[in-house]
Coordinates of C-alpha atoms and ligand atoms in Angstrom, one line a residue:
M1 CA -38.9 -34.7 199.5
K2 CA -39.2 -37.9 197.5
Q3 CA -42.3 -38.1 195.5
S4 CA -42.6 -41.7 196.2
S5 CA -43.3 -40.9 199.9
L6 CA -45.9 -38.3 198.9
F7 CA -49.2 -40.0 199.6
T8 CA -51.3 -37.6 197.3
K9 CA -51.9 -38.9 193.7
T10 CA -52.5 -36.5 190.9
R11 CA -55.7 -36.8 189.0
R12 CA -56.2 -36.5 185.2
E13 CA -59.9 -35.7 185.5
A14 CA -61.5 -32.7 187.2
P15 CA -63.5 -33.6 190.3
A16 CA -67.2 -33.9 189.3
D17 CA -68.4 -31.6 192.1
E18 CA -66.1 -28.7 191.5
V19 CA -66.8 -25.7 189.1
S20 CA -64.0 -23.3 190.0
K21 CA -60.7 -23.4 188.2
N22 CA -58.6 -23.1 191.4
A23 CA -60.4 -25.9 193.2
I24 CA -60.2 -28.2 190.1
L25 CA -56.5 -27.6 189.6
L26 CA -55.5 -27.7 193.3
T27 CA -57.5 -31.0 193.8
R28 CA -56.1 -32.5 190.6
A29 CA -52.6 -31.7 191.7
G30 CA -53.1 -33.0 195.2
F31 CA -52.8 -29.7 197.1
I32 CA -56.3 -29.7 198.7
N33 CA -59.1 -32.1 199.6
K34 CA -62.7 -31.1 199.8
E35 CA -64.4 -32.2 203.0
I36 CA -67.8 -30.5 202.4
A37 CA -68.8 -27.5 200.2
G38 CA -66.6 -24.5 201.2
V39 CA -64.4 -26.6 203.4
Y40 CA -61.1 -27.9 202.3
S41 CA -58.1 -29.7 204.0
L42 CA -54.6 -28.6 203.1
L43 CA -52.5 -31.6 201.9
P44 CA -48.6 -31.6 201.9
L45 CA -48.1 -29.4 198.8
G46 CA -50.9 -27.1 199.7
L47 CA -49.6 -26.7 203.2
R48 CA -46.3 -25.7 201.9
V49 CA -47.6 -23.0 199.8
V50 CA -49.8 -21.7 202.6
N51 CA -46.7 -21.7 204.9
K52 CA -44.8 -19.8 202.3
I53 CA -47.5 -17.1 202.0
K54 CA -47.7 -17.0 205.9
K55 CA -43.9 -16.5 206.1
I56 CA -44.1 -13.5 203.7
V57 CA -47.0 -12.0 205.7
S58 CA -45.3 -12.6 209.1
K59 CA -42.1 -10.8 208.0
E60 CA -44.2 -7.7 207.0
M61 CA -46.3 -7.7 210.1
E62 CA -43.3 -8.1 212.3
A63 CA -41.7 -5.2 210.6
L64 CA -44.7 -3.1 211.6
G65 CA -43.9 -4.0 215.2
S66 CA -46.9 -6.5 215.6
S67 CA -46.7 -9.5 217.9
E68 CA -48.1 -12.8 216.9
I69 CA -50.8 -14.5 219.1
L70 CA -53.4 -17.2 218.6
M71 CA -57.0 -16.6 219.9
S72 CA -59.6 -19.3 220.4
T73 CA -62.2 -20.1 217.9
L74 CA -65.0 -20.6 220.4
Q75 CA -66.3 -17.1 221.6
P76 CA -68.8 -16.2 224.2
K77 CA -72.1 -14.6 223.1
E78 CA -72.0 -12.0 226.0
L79 CA -69.0 -10.2 224.3
W80 CA -70.6 -9.8 221.0
E81 CA -73.9 -8.7 222.6
K82 CA -72.1 -5.7 224.1
T83 CA -71.3 -4.4 220.6
D84 CA -74.5 -5.5 219.1
R85 CA -72.8 -8.0 216.7
W86 CA -74.3 -11.2 218.0
S87 CA -77.7 -11.4 216.2
D88 CA -77.9 -13.1 212.8
E89 CA -79.5 -9.9 211.4
K90 CA -76.4 -7.9 212.2
V91 CA -73.9 -10.6 211.2
D92 CA -75.3 -13.1 208.7
V93 CA -72.3 -15.5 208.7
W94 CA -72.3 -16.8 212.3
F95 CA -71.9 -20.4 213.1
K96 CA -73.3 -20.8 216.7
S97 CA -73.5 -23.6 219.2
A98 CA -74.0 -24.1 222.9
L99 CA -72.0 -25.6 225.8
K100 CA -73.6 -28.5 227.7
N101 CA -74.7 -26.0 230.4
G102 CA -76.7 -24.1 227.8
S103 CA -74.3 -21.1 227.4
E104 CA -74.3 -20.0 223.8
V105 CA -71.0 -19.7 221.9
G106 CA -70.1 -18.5 218.5
F107 CA -67.3 -19.7 216.2
G108 CA -65.0 -16.8 215.4
W109 CA -65.6 -15.2 212.0
S110 CA -63.5 -12.1 213.2
H111 CA -61.8 -11.2 216.4
E112 CA -62.3 -7.5 217.3
E113 CA -64.4 -8.2 220.3
P114 CA -62.4 -10.9 222.1
I115 CA -59.1 -9.3 221.2
T116 CA -60.4 -5.9 222.6
N117 CA -61.6 -7.7 225.7
L118 CA -58.2 -9.3 226.1
M119 CA -56.5 -5.9 225.9
V120 CA -58.7 -4.6 228.7
S121 CA -56.6 -6.5 231.3
H122 CA -53.3 -5.4 229.6
I123 CA -53.8 -1.7 228.8
S124 CA -54.3 0.9 231.4
S125 CA -52.0 3.9 230.8
Y126 CA -50.9 5.9 227.7
N127 CA -47.5 4.2 228.2
D128 CA -49.2 0.8 227.3
L129 CA -50.0 2.1 223.8
P130 CA -49.9 1.7 220.9
Q131 CA -50.3 -2.1 220.7
Y132 CA -50.2 -4.2 217.5
V133 CA -51.1 -8.0 217.5
H134 CA -51.8 -10.4 214.7
Q135 CA -52.6 -14.0 214.2
F136 CA -53.1 -16.7 211.6
Q137 CA -56.4 -18.2 212.5
N138 CA -59.1 -20.4 211.0
K139 CA -62.1 -18.3 210.5
L140 CA -65.5 -19.8 210.4
R141 CA -68.2 -18.2 208.3
N142 CA -71.5 -19.6 207.2
E143 CA -71.3 -18.2 203.7
V144 CA -74.4 -18.7 201.5
R145 CA -72.5 -19.3 198.4
A146 CA -69.3 -21.5 198.1
K147 CA -68.8 -21.7 194.3
S148 CA -65.4 -20.1 194.2
G149 CA -63.3 -23.0 195.5
I150 CA -60.9 -22.0 198.2
M151 CA -61.5 -18.3 197.4
R152 CA -64.7 -18.5 199.4
C153 CA -64.7 -20.9 202.2
R154 CA -66.8 -21.7 205.3
E155 CA -63.6 -22.4 207.0
F156 CA -60.4 -20.5 205.9
I157 CA -57.1 -19.1 207.2
M158 CA -57.0 -15.5 207.7
K159 CA -54.2 -13.3 208.9
D160 CA -55.9 -10.7 211.1
M161 CA -54.1 -7.9 212.8
Y162 CA -55.5 -5.3 215.3
S163 CA -54.1 -2.0 216.3
Y164 CA -54.8 0.0 219.5
S165 CA -53.7 3.6 219.3
R166 CA -53.9 6.7 221.6
D167 CA -55.7 8.8 219.0
E168 CA -56.7 9.0 215.4
K169 CA -53.4 10.6 214.3
E170 CA -51.4 7.7 215.8
H171 CA -53.9 5.3 214.3
M172 CA -53.6 6.8 210.8
E173 CA -49.8 6.7 210.7
F174 CA -50.1 3.0 211.4
Y175 CA -52.9 2.5 208.9
D176 CA -50.8 4.1 206.2
K177 CA -47.8 2.0 207.1
T178 CA -50.0 -1.1 207.1
T179 CA -51.3 -0.2 203.6
E180 CA -47.6 -0.2 202.3
A181 CA -46.9 -3.5 204.2
Y182 CA -50.0 -5.0 202.5
L183 CA -48.8 -3.9 199.0
N184 CA -45.4 -5.4 199.8
V185 CA -47.1 -8.8 200.6
F186 CA -49.0 -8.8 197.4
K187 CA -45.9 -7.8 195.4
K188 CA -43.8 -10.6 197.1
V189 CA -46.5 -13.3 196.3
G190 CA -46.4 -12.2 192.7
L191 CA -49.6 -10.3 192.4
G192 CA -48.2 -6.7 192.6
D193 CA -49.0 -5.7 189.1
I194 CA -52.6 -6.7 189.3
T195 CA -53.5 -5.7 192.9
Y196 CA -55.1 -2.3 193.7
V197 CA -55.9 -0.5 196.8
T198 CA -59.6 0.5 196.5
S199 CA -61.4 2.9 198.7
A200 CA -64.4 1.2 200.1
S201 CA -66.1 4.3 201.7
G202 CA -65.1 7.3 199.5
G203 CA -62.0 8.0 201.5
V204 CA -63.9 10.2 204.0
F205 CA -62.8 10.3 207.6
T206 CA -65.7 8.5 209.2
D207 CA -65.6 5.5 211.5
K208 CA -66.3 3.5 208.4
F209 CA -63.0 4.6 206.8
S210 CA -61.6 1.4 205.1
H211 CA -59.7 0.2 202.1
E212 CA -59.8 -3.1 200.1
F213 CA -57.0 -4.8 198.3
Q214 CA -58.3 -6.1 195.1
T215 CA -56.6 -8.5 192.6
I216 CA -57.8 -8.5 189.1
C217 CA -59.1 -12.0 188.4
E218 CA -61.7 -13.4 185.9
A219 CA -63.1 -15.6 188.7
G220 CA -63.5 -12.7 191.2
E221 CA -66.9 -12.0 192.7
D222 CA -66.4 -8.2 192.9
N223 CA -66.2 -5.5 190.2
I224 CA -63.7 -2.7 190.3
Y225 CA -63.3 0.3 188.1
V226 CA -59.7 0.8 187.1
H227 CA -58.5 4.2 185.7
K228 CA -56.8 4.1 182.3
D229 CA -53.6 5.5 184.0
G230 CA -53.4 2.2 185.8
K231 CA -53.0 3.8 189.3
L232 CA -56.4 4.4 190.5
A233 CA -59.2 1.9 191.2
L234 CA -62.6 2.4 192.7
N235 CA -65.0 -0.1 194.2
E236 CA -68.4 -0.7 192.6
E237 CA -70.2 0.8 195.6
I238 CA -68.5 4.2 195.4
F239 CA -68.2 4.4 191.5
N240 CA -70.8 7.2 191.3
D241 CA -71.1 10.8 190.1
E242 CA -70.3 12.1 193.6
T243 CA -67.0 10.2 193.8
L244 CA -66.0 11.1 190.3
E245 CA -66.6 14.8 190.9
K246 CA -64.6 14.8 194.0
L247 CA -61.7 13.1 192.2
G248 CA -62.1 15.3 189.1
A249 CA -62.2 12.2 187.1
K250 CA -64.3 11.1 184.0
K251 CA -66.5 8.0 184.0
E252 CA -65.2 6.9 180.5
D253 CA -61.6 6.8 181.7
F254 CA -62.3 3.8 183.9
E255 CA -62.7 0.2 182.8
M256 CA -64.7 -2.3 184.8
K257 CA -62.7 -5.4 185.8
K258 CA -63.5 -8.7 187.8
A259 CA -61.6 -8.7 191.0
V260 CA -61.2 -10.6 194.2
E261 CA -60.7 -9.0 197.5
V262 CA -57.4 -10.3 199.0
G263 CA -57.1 -7.9 201.9
N264 CA -59.2 -5.3 203.8
I265 CA -58.3 -2.8 206.3
F266 CA -60.6 -0.9 208.7
T267 CA -60.7 2.1 210.9
F268 CA -63.0 1.2 213.7
G269 CA -62.4 4.4 215.9
T270 CA -63.2 4.4 219.7
K271 CA -66.7 3.0 219.7
K272 CA -65.9 -0.6 220.2
C273 CA -63.4 0.1 222.9
E274 CA -66.0 2.2 224.7
E275 CA -68.6 -0.6 224.4
L276 CA -66.1 -3.2 225.8
G277 CA -64.4 -1.0 228.4
L278 CA -61.0 -0.6 226.9
Y279 CA -59.9 2.8 228.4
F280 CA -56.5 4.1 229.3
T281 CA -55.3 7.2 231.4
D282 CA -53.8 9.8 229.1
K283 CA -51.0 12.2 230.0
E284 CA -53.4 14.6 231.5
G285 CA -54.9 11.9 233.6
N286 CA -58.2 11.6 231.6
K287 CA -59.9 8.3 231.1
T288 CA -59.8 7.8 227.2
P289 CA -61.0 5.0 225.0
A290 CA -58.4 3.4 222.7
F291 CA -58.5 3.8 219.0
L292 CA -59.0 0.6 217.1
G293 CA -58.0 -0.5 213.6
S294 CA -58.4 -4.0 212.1
Y295 CA -56.6 -5.5 209.2
G296 CA -57.3 -8.8 207.3
I297 CA -55.6 -10.8 204.6
G298 CA -57.1 -14.1 203.2
I299 CA -54.2 -16.5 203.4
T300 CA -55.9 -19.5 201.8
R301 CA -57.9 -17.3 199.4
L302 CA -54.5 -16.0 198.2
M303 CA -53.5 -19.5 197.3
G304 CA -56.7 -19.8 195.2
V305 CA -56.0 -16.5 193.5
L306 CA -52.4 -17.7 192.6
A307 CA -53.8 -20.9 191.1
E308 CA -56.4 -18.8 189.1
V309 CA -53.9 -16.2 187.8
F310 CA -50.8 -18.4 187.3
A311 CA -51.9 -21.4 185.3
D312 CA -51.9 -22.7 181.8
E313 CA -53.7 -25.6 180.0
K314 CA -51.2 -28.0 181.7
G315 CA -51.5 -26.9 185.3
M316 CA -50.2 -24.5 187.8
V317 CA -47.2 -22.2 187.4
W318 CA -46.2 -21.1 190.9
P319 CA -44.1 -17.9 191.4
K320 CA -40.8 -18.9 193.0
E321 CA -41.6 -17.1 196.3
V322 CA -44.6 -19.2 197.1
A323 CA -44.0 -22.5 195.2
P324 CA -44.1 -25.6 197.3
F325 CA -40.6 -26.5 196.2
R326 CA -38.0 -24.5 194.3
A327 CA -37.2 -27.4 191.8
H328 CA -38.7 -30.6 190.6
L329 CA -36.0 -33.3 190.0
I330 CA -37.0 -36.0 187.7
S331 CA -35.0 -39.2 187.1
L332 CA -35.7 -41.2 183.9
G333 CA -35.0 -44.8 183.1
Q334 CA -32.3 -46.3 185.0
H335 CA -30.5 -43.2 186.3
S336 CA -31.5 -43.3 189.8
V337 CA -27.9 -43.6 191.3
L338 CA -27.0 -40.4 189.5
A339 CA -30.4 -38.8 190.5
N340 CA -30.0 -39.7 194.1
E341 CA -26.5 -38.1 194.1
V342 CA -27.9 -34.8 192.6
Y343 CA -30.8 -34.9 195.0
E344 CA -28.6 -35.2 198.0
K345 CA -26.2 -32.5 196.8
L346 CA -29.0 -30.0 196.2
Q347 CA -30.5 -30.8 199.6
A348 CA -27.2 -30.3 201.3
E349 CA -27.1 -26.8 199.6
G350 CA -30.5 -26.0 201.2
V351 CA -32.5 -26.1 197.8
E352 CA -36.1 -27.3 198.4
I353 CA -36.4 -30.2 196.0
L354 CA -39.3 -32.5 195.1
Y355 CA -37.6 -35.6 193.7
D356 CA -39.6 -37.7 191.4
D357 CA -38.1 -41.1 192.2
R358 CA -41.1 -43.1 191.1
N359 CA -40.9 -45.9 188.6
L360 CA -43.1 -44.3 185.9
R361 CA -42.9 -43.5 182.3
A362 CA -41.3 -40.1 181.3
G363 CA -44.6 -38.8 179.9
E364 CA -46.4 -39.4 183.2
K365 CA -43.7 -37.7 185.2
F366 CA -43.6 -34.7 182.9
A367 CA -47.4 -34.3 183.1
D368 CA -47.3 -34.4 186.8
A369 CA -44.6 -31.9 187.0
D370 CA -46.5 -29.5 184.7
L371 CA -49.6 -30.0 186.7
I372 CA -47.9 -29.4 190.1
G373 CA -46.2 -26.3 188.7
I374 CA -42.9 -26.2 190.5
P375 CA -40.8 -23.3 189.0
T376 CA -37.8 -25.3 187.7
R377 CA -37.7 -28.8 186.3
V378 CA -34.4 -30.8 186.3
V379 CA -34.2 -34.0 184.3
I380 CA -31.6 -36.7 184.8
G381 CA -31.7 -39.0 181.8
D382 CA -29.4 -40.7 179.3
K383 CA -27.8 -37.4 178.3
S384 CA -26.6 -36.6 181.8
L385 CA -24.8 -39.8 182.4
E386 CA -21.5 -39.1 180.5
S387 CA -21.7 -35.4 180.1
K388 CA -22.7 -34.8 183.8
L389 CA -24.9 -32.0 182.4
Y390 CA -28.5 -31.8 183.5
E391 CA -31.5 -30.8 181.5
V392 CA -33.1 -27.8 183.1
K393 CA -36.4 -26.1 182.1
E394 CA -38.5 -23.4 183.7
R395 CA -42.2 -24.2 184.1
N396 CA -43.1 -20.9 182.2
S397 CA -40.9 -21.3 179.3
D398 CA -40.0 -24.0 176.6
E399 CA -36.4 -23.3 176.5
V400 CA -34.1 -26.2 177.7
K401 CA -30.7 -25.6 179.1
M402 CA -28.0 -28.1 179.9
L403 CA -26.3 -27.1 183.1
S404 CA -23.4 -28.6 185.2
L405 CA -24.3 -29.3 188.9
E406 CA -22.2 -26.2 189.9
N407 CA -24.2 -23.9 187.6
L408 CA -27.5 -25.7 188.6
I409 CA -26.9 -25.0 192.3
A410 CA -25.9 -21.5 191.6
E411 CA -29.1 -20.9 189.6
L412 CA -31.4 -22.5 192.2
K413 CA -29.8 -20.7 195.1
Q414 CA -30.3 -17.3 193.5
Ligands
ATP1 P1 -65.9 -10.8 201.0 O1 -66.3 -9.4 200.6 O2 -65.0 -11.4 199.9 O3 -66.9 -11.6 201.5 P2 -65.2 -9.8 203.5 O4 -65.2 -8.4 203.2 O5 -66.4 -10.4 204.2 O6 -64.9 -10.6 202.2 P3 -63.2 -9.5 205.6 O7 -64.1 -9.7 206.8 O8 -62.7 -8.2 205.2 O9 -63.9 -10.2 204.3 O10 -62.0 -10.5 205.8 C1 -60.6 -10.2 205.5 C2 -60.1 -11.1 204.3 O11 -60.4 -12.5 204.6 C3 -60.8 -10.7 203.1 O12 -60.1 -9.6 202.5 C4 -60.5 -12.1 202.3 O13 -59.2 -12.0 201.6 C5 -60.6 -13.1 203.3 N1 -61.9 -13.8 203.4 C6 -63.1 -13.2 203.7 N2 -64.1 -14.1 203.6 C7 -63.5 -15.2 203.1 C8 -64.0 -16.6 202.8 N3 -65.3 -16.9 203.0 N4 -63.1 -17.5 202.4 C9 -61.8 -17.2 202.2 N5 -61.3 -16.0 202.5 C10 -62.1 -15.0 203.0
MG2 MG1 -63.8 -7.2 203.4

């Protein structure tokens, strides 16, 4: 993409109405635009990052055998009344409205009820199970606080997956596989070393059995306790004498860290299927409720976490797997003919390039490149003209290399 055709402009100053680092950086670099508090639009660069994250998540969900669907945002009140999750006392983040005829509707903050209702018309025998479905959907939640930029929004993209199994054993096998798949996702987006699976209910087999995926981050709203061996982490709500005794662990071996919840997996059990009428006939001919699990990842929240974690004083530093582009090509002075040539060759090789073809001073171009944070910067200037060598620098290093086009292509295609 040519930067001259990118309508977004970078900003030197932080927006006056933002306090969080991720929102300030992403706004300054032109990735997002704030509509109202807690509501952001994704601009071209931001959308590219989100699409990269989605692709990583999709691959893992498909490997689990899940099919992608897309449910509606508008949901009928009656469905949520059946499970007692309609009232504002039970669920405090509902946005609600009404149709012209007076019927009340809610804006989906989660989808267990509508998806279970959908499954009622598709599942009737044990042969129809298990079933796994997922979606990337805009969730609406009327959050009280929205001070963490795109990490806590009133409208945000979630990947939510739902599993319907024949029994608890079949469910737990899938639940464990999903835990691994989630860890793969966080590893692939570059957060593997600082993301922990934390047990959110003491690890006991109740219908509340659930786990959170918490990423260490100064701007996080949660506290977790990480064991000094680095493997075990506990949620604040279960960091007590009882849990420590069960684990045979000592309080002083844990260190409190600020963290942000990037994913959450739940065992719902059979209750919701009973309430919504999702039964199947088992091998013995008995009418049995399906066993429900639900699994979420905050897609746009992840982009915020990446901006929080991978940034320096000059701007963002995207990991390659999620960067909006693989390389940022910058032409200086009067070298646009050569730069055009390199741009076209790199594109033909399938390398994703942002090409700064604008008529600006070198300093401005470099400052923008640092702010946007694309992994590799390639500069075409005076030195390149005769030698046909190009100045290559990684965003996270100060070392400058001179590479031939051939070596440059090889490096960017790795
Ligand atoms: P939190 O404790 O942070 O409020 P939650 O437990 O309410 O999150 P879930 O219902 O488990 O969230 O949603 C699944 C995932 O969606 C979360 O793990 C998180 O990554 C993301 N998420 C939840 N709420 C928001 C929000 N308001 N803005 C952005 N992402 C969110
Ligand atoms: Mg949660």
